[in-house]
Amino acid sequence: MGGVRMRAGRAARAGAAAAVCALGVATAIFVPAALDDQGDGGGSGRGEGSGVQPRAARTTAATTAEKCVRPEASLRPSSASGPAIQRIKNRKVDGHRLGKLIAGVDQNSYRWGYRDPATGDLTGFDIELVRAIAKDIFGDPDAVIYRAIPTSQRVKALQQGKVDIVVRTMTINCDRLKDVAFSTAYFKAGQQVLVPKGSSVTGYNSSLRGKRVCTAQGSTAEAELDKEKDGAEDLGAIKVDPVPNQLDCLVRLQLGQVDAVITDNALAAGQAAQDPSVKLVGKPFTEEFYGVAMNKSDEDLVRRVNKVLEAYRSGGDNSPWMRAYRKWLAEDLGRTEENPAAPAPAYKD
């Protein structure tokens, strides 16, 4: 049970997945040296003139937790350019204006944020939204520097000022609102179980008893497994050490090192489409909303992004949101989404 079980063909598929990861690392787009990281244990590494500094949150975690009833409710949209927008527009590196939005994204989530093998360019549903935000702020959808960040580092990247926004299939919830701010929701998803075809697992239920389950560190799936009621212990599942990125779970599943993966169904559908040896089972057992995450002090940026999202949803079947959905997600999610649509915005002010 402790060894690596490999069936015919699985090693090849795992190698292919590893190759995708390697491509992403080799061709990653990094910010100029003045903005480079110094590692998790050191300082932020930002030069005095970089214009990117860690920003303290204005609202205490306790206050946010007390008020959190409908986490997907955000600030009303506005086109005003406040201090956050001005900071982004006027940011300088080595004495020169950067003129770009810095976005934290994924580069290994098929259909959402991944590198086109033919061009090496980042592309996907989340990337389309980043481009729309950059166009609104700078008038140019290409005015973006992408920073590939693991699931577990999304909040830290915002708190330390390493990115302006995170658009990375990030679920809005009360716990995260203690640390970051969110836009209105741009997608609805749910947690589901991904297993090899032929598995005896039927969903997020007692069929997971004795099964090794993988999740990404800092994900909502990990939070579900850690719950006292209906968590891994309650179901009798074996929660293995979480991995930095959700794709790492797929590789472990392909290698036979785990028996099931718990993740967002929107991500898992794309993985099942890539690898015919795996399948989604059961029904989604949560309802979650993805939002654009930002630093808690950047209220004007939150409102500006919400303005972009209002336009992004508008236009019915020909809205930018629907065009992006048809381009990136319809092929994989069409079997489970009968009437796809962007979530209606909710506001708290």
XYZ file of C-alpha atoms in Angstrom:
349
model
C 0.000 0.000 0.000
C 2.946 2.340 0.613
C 4.470 1.681 -2.822
C 3.572 3.354 -6.097
C 1.032 1.325 -8.100
C 1.263 1.948 -11.814
C -1.097 0.504 -14.384
C -0.324 0.322 -18.069
C -0.679 3.725 -19.615
C -0.850 5.647 -16.345
C 2.871 6.351 -16.229
C 2.682 7.864 -19.689
C -0.253 10.073 -18.742
C 1.467 11.184 -15.549
C 4.554 12.004 -17.574
C 2.441 14.094 -19.894
C 0.939 15.979 -16.975
C 4.412 16.559 -15.565
C 5.482 17.833 -18.961
C 2.672 20.400 -18.885
C 3.898 21.555 -15.480
C 7.471 21.729 -16.745
C 6.392 23.822 -19.723
C 4.636 26.223 -17.375
C 7.700 26.617 -15.186
C 10.049 27.022 -18.116
C 7.979 29.720 -19.792
C 6.556 31.525 -16.760
C 6.142 35.279 -17.103
C 7.820 36.995 -14.185
C 7.802 40.623 -13.095
C 10.992 42.729 -13.328
C 13.754 42.045 -10.837
C 12.713 44.915 -8.575
C 9.510 42.998 -7.806
C 10.993 39.525 -7.401
C 10.181 37.446 -4.324
C 12.669 36.924 -1.516
C 11.115 33.683 -0.371
C 8.442 33.030 2.228
C 10.699 33.601 5.192
C 12.333 36.856 4.118
C 11.273 40.358 3.257
C 9.108 41.392 0.355
C 12.111 42.276 -1.771
C 10.501 45.381 -3.263
C 12.665 48.349 -4.149
C 11.637 51.720 -2.776
C 10.569 52.901 -6.205
C 8.651 49.784 -7.181
C 5.321 51.120 -5.945
C 4.231 47.677 -4.736
C 4.128 47.520 -0.965
C 2.301 45.302 1.536
C -0.875 47.059 2.624
C -2.526 46.692 6.019
C -6.164 45.662 6.090
C -8.595 48.324 7.321
C -11.100 45.880 8.767
C -10.225 43.502 11.584
C -10.719 39.793 11.091
C -13.109 39.626 14.036
C -15.329 42.400 12.624
C -15.407 40.738 9.199
C -16.335 37.369 10.705
C -19.175 38.900 12.717
C -20.676 40.614 9.667
C -20.206 37.743 7.228
C -23.671 36.465 6.357
C -23.612 36.452 2.561
C -19.923 36.311 1.603
C -20.493 36.746 -2.141
C -21.940 40.253 -1.558
C -19.387 42.895 -2.526
C -19.030 46.674 -2.887
C -21.090 48.498 -5.475
C -19.338 49.159 -8.785
C -17.654 52.463 -9.568
C -15.350 53.759 -12.300
C -13.623 56.188 -9.914
C -9.834 56.041 -9.725
C -8.959 56.018 -6.038
C -5.607 55.394 -4.355
C -5.324 51.744 -5.409
C -5.999 52.456 -9.093
C -3.608 55.408 -9.006
C -0.928 53.280 -7.360
C -1.285 50.633 -10.074
C -1.244 53.210 -12.889
C 1.732 55.141 -11.515
C 3.833 52.189 -10.366
C 7.495 52.556 -11.303
C 10.245 49.977 -11.630
C 13.854 51.172 -11.962
C 12.553 54.692 -12.456
C 10.238 53.778 -15.343
C 6.470 53.565 -15.212
C 5.441 49.924 -15.440
C 1.991 50.527 -16.917
C 0.744 47.028 -16.223
C -1.627 45.194 -13.918
C 0.021 42.418 -11.879
C -2.263 39.387 -11.691
C -1.873 36.171 -9.721
C -3.116 33.251 -11.812
C -2.788 29.528 -12.358
C -0.833 28.121 -15.276
C -1.791 24.463 -14.924
C -5.612 24.433 -14.767
C -6.913 23.287 -18.126
C -9.586 25.620 -19.539
C -9.143 28.123 -16.675
C -5.529 29.274 -16.563
C -2.994 27.237 -18.524
C -0.319 27.568 -21.185
C -1.196 26.881 -24.782
C 1.281 24.147 -25.780
C 1.574 25.633 -29.285
C 2.399 29.197 -28.220
C 3.360 29.043 -24.548
C 0.873 31.859 -23.875
C -1.326 31.846 -20.794
C -4.939 31.378 -21.757
C -8.287 30.217 -20.379
C -11.508 31.487 -18.785
C -9.778 33.237 -15.873
C -7.199 34.795 -18.187
C -9.969 36.306 -20.332
C -11.306 38.076 -17.242
C -7.851 39.391 -16.297
C -7.525 40.855 -19.786
C -10.899 42.584 -19.451
C -9.810 44.193 -16.165
C -6.500 45.328 -17.671
C -8.313 46.833 -20.651
C -10.608 48.816 -18.374
C -7.739 50.224 -16.301
C -5.074 50.720 -18.976
C -7.028 50.589 -22.240
C -4.995 47.551 -23.303
C -5.906 43.916 -22.543
C -2.244 42.960 -22.861
C -1.148 45.379 -20.110
C -0.697 42.504 -17.659
C 2.163 40.824 -15.863
C 1.084 37.328 -14.817
C 2.448 35.711 -11.698
C 1.851 31.981 -11.417
C 1.042 31.293 -7.748
C 0.120 28.025 -5.992
C -3.230 27.592 -4.283
C -1.727 27.968 -0.818
C -0.048 31.308 -1.642
C -2.993 33.249 -3.082
C -3.841 35.161 0.093
C -0.210 35.812 1.029
C 0.566 37.188 -2.443
C -2.149 39.820 -1.986
C -1.269 40.685 1.606
C 2.399 41.148 0.704
C 1.583 43.284 -2.325
C 3.137 40.879 -4.812
C 0.038 41.025 -7.003
C -2.829 43.483 -7.498
C -5.498 40.849 -8.087
C -5.846 37.082 -7.947
C -8.026 35.463 -10.606
C -7.516 31.772 -9.964
C -10.769 29.846 -9.428
C -10.769 31.253 -5.887
C -13.883 30.590 -3.831
C -15.409 33.454 -1.875
C -16.049 32.468 1.741
C -16.193 34.005 5.204
C -12.808 32.688 6.320
C -11.038 34.249 3.347
C -12.863 37.532 3.819
C -10.933 37.911 7.064
C -7.772 38.311 4.985
C -8.710 39.580 1.507
C -11.505 41.390 -0.326
C -13.515 39.901 -3.173
C -15.388 41.123 -6.193
C -18.897 39.948 -6.910
C -19.080 36.325 -8.057
C -18.177 35.499 -11.630
C -18.785 31.718 -11.535
C -20.693 29.139 -9.477
C -19.099 25.755 -8.793
C -19.202 22.961 -6.220
C -16.940 20.352 -4.655
C -17.065 16.905 -6.247
C -15.100 13.643 -6.250
C -12.747 12.619 -9.058
C -11.739 8.935 -9.214
C -10.289 6.407 -11.673
C -12.841 4.678 -13.860
C -13.724 1.367 -12.253
C -13.442 2.798 -8.739
C -15.964 1.647 -6.135
C -16.324 5.254 -4.891
C -19.750 6.666 -5.748
C -19.439 10.208 -4.376
C -18.726 12.151 -1.221
C -20.158 9.509 1.076
C -19.321 6.339 3.010
C -17.865 4.766 -0.145
C -14.737 6.831 0.638
C -14.116 4.763 3.783
C -10.527 3.538 3.774
C -9.745 5.476 0.574
C -6.782 7.837 0.295
C -8.060 11.295 -0.597
C -6.009 14.165 -2.019
C -6.697 17.920 -1.887
C -4.759 21.122 -2.506
C -3.416 23.010 0.500
C -5.519 26.051 1.360
C -8.406 24.926 -0.847
C -12.068 24.771 0.130
C -11.859 21.008 -0.450
C -9.277 20.766 2.332
C -11.601 22.745 4.603
C -14.438 20.322 3.848
C -12.286 17.311 4.701
C -11.201 18.950 7.957
C -14.775 19.432 9.177
C -15.787 17.453 12.245
C -19.145 16.519 10.725
C -19.041 14.898 7.282
C -15.298 15.443 7.049
C -12.654 12.842 6.244
C -12.624 11.376 9.756
C -16.404 11.134 9.884
C -16.503 9.380 6.498
C -13.594 7.083 7.367
C -11.507 8.467 4.497
C -7.739 8.790 4.731
C -6.710 12.396 4.091
C -3.168 12.390 2.718
C -0.893 15.404 3.089
C -2.286 18.261 0.950
C -0.314 19.305 -2.130
C 0.576 22.833 -3.319
C -1.564 22.686 -6.471
C -4.666 20.776 -7.442
C -2.968 19.355 -10.547
C -0.528 17.537 -8.233
C -3.516 15.548 -6.945
C -4.374 14.440 -10.481
C -0.819 13.210 -11.023
C -0.955 11.260 -7.742
C -4.286 9.769 -8.808
C -2.802 8.736 -12.161
C 0.124 7.094 -10.375
C -2.165 5.201 -8.013
C -0.775 6.979 -4.951
C -4.268 8.151 -3.949
C -7.748 6.769 -4.586
C -9.757 9.974 -4.985
C -9.413 13.717 -5.437
C -11.773 16.285 -3.920
C -11.862 19.497 -5.920
C -14.099 22.008 -7.667
C -16.237 20.277 -10.280
C -15.439 23.057 -12.757
C -11.732 22.166 -12.572
C -12.283 18.415 -12.419
C -14.467 18.414 -15.536
C -11.551 19.728 -17.565
C -9.221 17.134 -16.086
C -11.664 14.328 -16.859
C -11.832 15.599 -20.434
C -8.037 15.472 -20.675
C -7.666 12.025 -19.127
C -10.240 9.383 -20.119
C -9.087 7.110 -17.286
C -10.760 9.299 -14.621
C -14.326 10.391 -13.981
C -16.450 12.587 -11.722
C -18.798 10.689 -9.392
C -21.728 11.734 -7.265
C -23.154 15.233 -7.198
C -21.489 18.467 -6.060
C -21.841 18.588 -2.276
C -21.186 22.323 -1.858
C -22.205 25.519 -3.628
C -19.333 27.919 -4.129
C -18.750 31.177 -5.950
C -15.511 32.256 -7.579
C -14.470 35.885 -7.182
C -11.558 38.154 -8.026
C -9.518 38.541 -4.826
C -7.806 41.807 -3.857
C -6.104 43.387 -0.864
C -8.611 44.437 1.806
C -7.422 48.056 1.718
C -8.036 48.440 -2.041
C -11.718 49.389 -1.916
C -11.616 51.486 -5.093
C -10.045 48.579 -6.986
C -12.811 46.259 -5.747
C -15.433 48.687 -7.015
C -13.633 49.080 -10.337
C -13.427 45.319 -10.860
C -17.136 45.047 -10.028
C -17.794 47.657 -12.717
C -15.855 45.490 -15.191
C -17.865 42.444 -14.134
C -21.173 44.261 -14.662
C -20.179 44.927 -18.271
C -18.745 41.409 -18.591
C -22.112 39.853 -17.658
C -24.189 42.233 -19.800
C -25.442 41.304 -23.250
C -27.325 38.087 -22.628
C -26.251 35.255 -24.905
C -23.663 37.510 -26.535
C -22.135 38.855 -23.317
C -18.346 38.614 -22.871
C -19.034 36.098 -20.080
C -21.111 33.829 -22.355
C -18.590 34.084 -25.181
C -15.810 33.078 -22.786
C -17.944 30.251 -21.384
C -18.626 28.835 -24.852
C -14.977 29.144 -25.812
C -13.422 27.580 -22.722
C -15.941 25.681 -20.601
C -19.032 24.596 -22.551
C -17.407 21.513 -24.058
C -16.516 20.064 -20.647
C -19.306 21.462 -18.451
C -22.155 21.307 -20.953
C -23.250 17.904 -19.700
C -23.790 19.205 -16.162
C -24.763 22.843 -16.793
C -28.221 22.963 -18.383
C -28.587 26.748 -18.474
C -25.153 28.296 -17.932
C -25.128 31.902 -16.805
C -22.980 34.235 -14.769
C -24.114 34.514 -11.132
C -26.208 37.595 -10.445
C -24.205 40.184 -8.481
C -24.954 40.814 -4.816
C -23.998 44.066 -3.079
C -23.620 44.953 0.580
C -23.601 48.762 0.449
